[in-house]
Amino acid sequence: MTRAGPGTGSIRGRLMVLLLGGSAILALALFWVVQGFARQLAEESQDNILSASVTSILDAARIENGALVLDLPYSAFSMLANLHDDAVYYAIRADDTFLTGYDDLAAVPLPRADMPGFATRSFLDQDVRVVTAERALGPGGGQDSAPIRLSATLAQTRSGQEITLTRISRAAAAVGLGVFAGAAVLALAASRSAIAPLERLTLSVTRRGPQDLRPVTAPVPLEMVPLVAALNRFIGRLRGSLARSEDFIAEAAHRVRTPLATVRMQAEVTLQRVEREENRKSVREMIRAIDESSRAAGQLLDHAMVTFRADQLEETDLDLGAVTRDLTDRLRPTADLRDIALQARADDPVPIRGDAILVQNALRNVLDNAIKYAPEGSAVRITVTRQGEEGVVMLRDTGPGFPPDGMTRLRRRFQRGANVDGIVGSGLGLTIADEVMRAHGGTLDLRNNPDGGGACVSLRFPMA
Amino acid sequence: MRIPALSDGLIRALTLALTLACIIAAHPVQALDVEDRRRFGPDSAAQVLRILSTADTDVFAPVIRAFLIQEPDIAVDYIVASSGAVMAAMTKRPQDFDVVISSAMDLQTKLANDGFALSHRSATTETIPDWARWRDHLFAFTREPATLVLSRDAFRGLPLPRSRQDLIALLRQHPDRFHGRVGTYDLRASGLGYLFATQDARMSESYWRLTEIMGSLDAQLYCCSSAMIDAVARGDLAVAYNVLGSYARARPDADRYEIIQPQDFTTVMLRTALISRGTQAPQAAGRFLDHMLDIAWLGKTTEGYEFDRLSQTGPASGAHLRYIRLGPGLLVHLDRFKKDSFLRAWESAILQD
Ligand SMILES: Nc1ncnc2c1ncn2[C@@H]1O[C@H](COP(=O)(O)OP(=O)(O)OP(=O)(O)O)[C@@H](O)[C@H]1O
Ligand SMILES: [Mg+2]
């Protein structure tokens, strides 16, 4: 299995962070705007009441018999008693001379003569909202006809307003949180739907069989079209190069074996003709070298094929017993040449999942060894059994067995034992079998029979 | 000077400054016109709670005793003074008092409004309805309806008036019988009388009609409820207007007169308590306040307690009862100009010769 390169964060994560961050900023902005607006409204409403109250105080003032009469209306103060109990202070002045109320409550400068002036100040250690309004009243005394400038200043603490504001802030915070929660849900949905086509594409590509190298044709969003096009181009290239290397292997095998076969035939013919013993000997050596080369070429090609296929197993359901029987039948003629009996026995059935070509290849190599290295006229016993979670093919011969140090070494490429005694071989058989077993998640066991000698080779496959 | 009241104000301010100087020089409590002063609790007490009050010592003593049982480490210095003196003492030396109890709602409100009271919140104050507290500063603990006290002798053969309208009609029909025999507060001398009068006048025009008639019958003017009840009991008065009903009921000779809550409306005053801003013992003062309120509102039993307990049902009980509303509205009638013009109107109605 090939790994992808290192991940550089996820698109979904990035989308979520962006969307959530954005909506958090929006929610905060909403909170501030609502709160600011509410503060303004609350201030305005307090200002309105204060202004109505101060106006009613001024309206109630009059000149009677040349003297100023100030008649504070009860409603002027009682209207200031809202839900929360706020303290009230006032000061009334005529032409800047203090008349009544709280002397140290200073008037607020008016923006215009006919407009009340507002200010927020501290009075008696509390925050108060102050309003001042003026009214010309007059004329006063008989001869002195200049009107009196009557000024009323009214102040109210702001605890009621603060309470309203806290309540509104809480509501605004709730709205902000709600918006954020809603946005979070939407962000989740959005990122999911944005990722969905990618996931679909990934799934459709992973689900393909190893031989399936058709271009991807499923519809994808516009943004992914270039990616899919690039992928399809890449698949195309892969298909091309795969076809080329398969052709190359077949071609190479053909190109090497055919001339070797011709050369061997010629050498056999030559052997018939040559009479001098020393010449015959060198021709025989020639034939042997040719056999070695041919064998090596075949094994090399097989090995290349195995390595190539091991990356992309073409697994099917196999019965280990059936595969073994097939192969035994196929190799029986070779065994007969050396008068060796192949005794096969199989528990039925032993199902495994595997690449039939590779499994046959592995089996062929170990069976070939048994036939090759066992003494003439002996028997090779082949059993196929289940052992727990494993399906096992075991081959036992009565040959020389493995050299004591050879169990690991002989699996390596081109390694042959000291016991080969001029038997033709390339040292790749066990390498191939071992690779096949690994690719199937199984093991190749090499040991010698404890009683009476001979090799005991087991191929252990995980059961399907 | 265009405004005659102004020079007047100057003189007043001067006198005020002079008195202030004297008071600051003298011992604080001595400067106050003390009517009664009694100490409760052990001499060895770690803390002394100074209570400035308008309520008679005997009437209030049960509350203090019950408190001292709970708090053995505390002693109480109970000082009785008139509502005006209470106000003056508090504005001058708030640090000399811990708890202030007064029947003058308007003055108490002004104290709270002007920052002489300390805010107090507790589990007990949370249970008190809004109409009976203001700004977490001022708490009502009893109510006092302003009633009519009528002499049984004087009304022999006449139907008893149930409302101001009834009373006005009767006074009109029998001027001879009632001449010189109607009494009410002298608003110039009585703060409580002034509070009741301004609230009555605010409520209905009938107040002014009644005052006119009482003036035409040569009304007698009194400083206080008890003096008026005395006069009714003696037979000097046939009618006393705006008398504290609880005082009239408490007398042994209460069978000589009838106590009537006018059905058109009966003004109800609330006695209130606050913690002085200058208190040296805010914790103890708070506990004392809670103790008072527990008795008044939650019915905590206390032997000898005579005040009318307040129920949670509040102003709704008795449709004719008009509770004076705590709040800045009460400041209006304390305004110098407002008071002057109200008293002028009242004088012209009641003093008719
Ligand atoms: N059944 C066996 N009995 C004894 N020795 C064996 C047996 N099978 C393998 N060997 C030893 O292991 C060595 C490696 O075997 P392997 O099959 O890899 O190579 P090979 O048989 O020599 O050549 P080839 O690649 O042609 O099969 C052999 O050379 C031989 O020494
Ligand atoms: Mg071999």
Coordinates of C-alpha atoms and ligand atoms in Angstrom, one line a residue, chain A residues 295 299 365 368-369 372-373 429-430, ligand 2:
Chain A
R295 CA 16.8 -21.1 -15.9
Q299 CA 13.5 -17.1 -12.8
N365 CA 9.2 -23.1 -6.9
D368 CA 10.4 -27.8 -8.0
N369 CA 13.0 -27.7 -5.2
K372 CA 15.2 -31.4 -7.7
Y373 CA 16.9 -32.1 -4.4
G429 CA 13.2 -19.9 -6.1
L430 CA 12.9 -19.4 -2.4
Ligands
MG2 MG 14.8 -24.0 -6.6

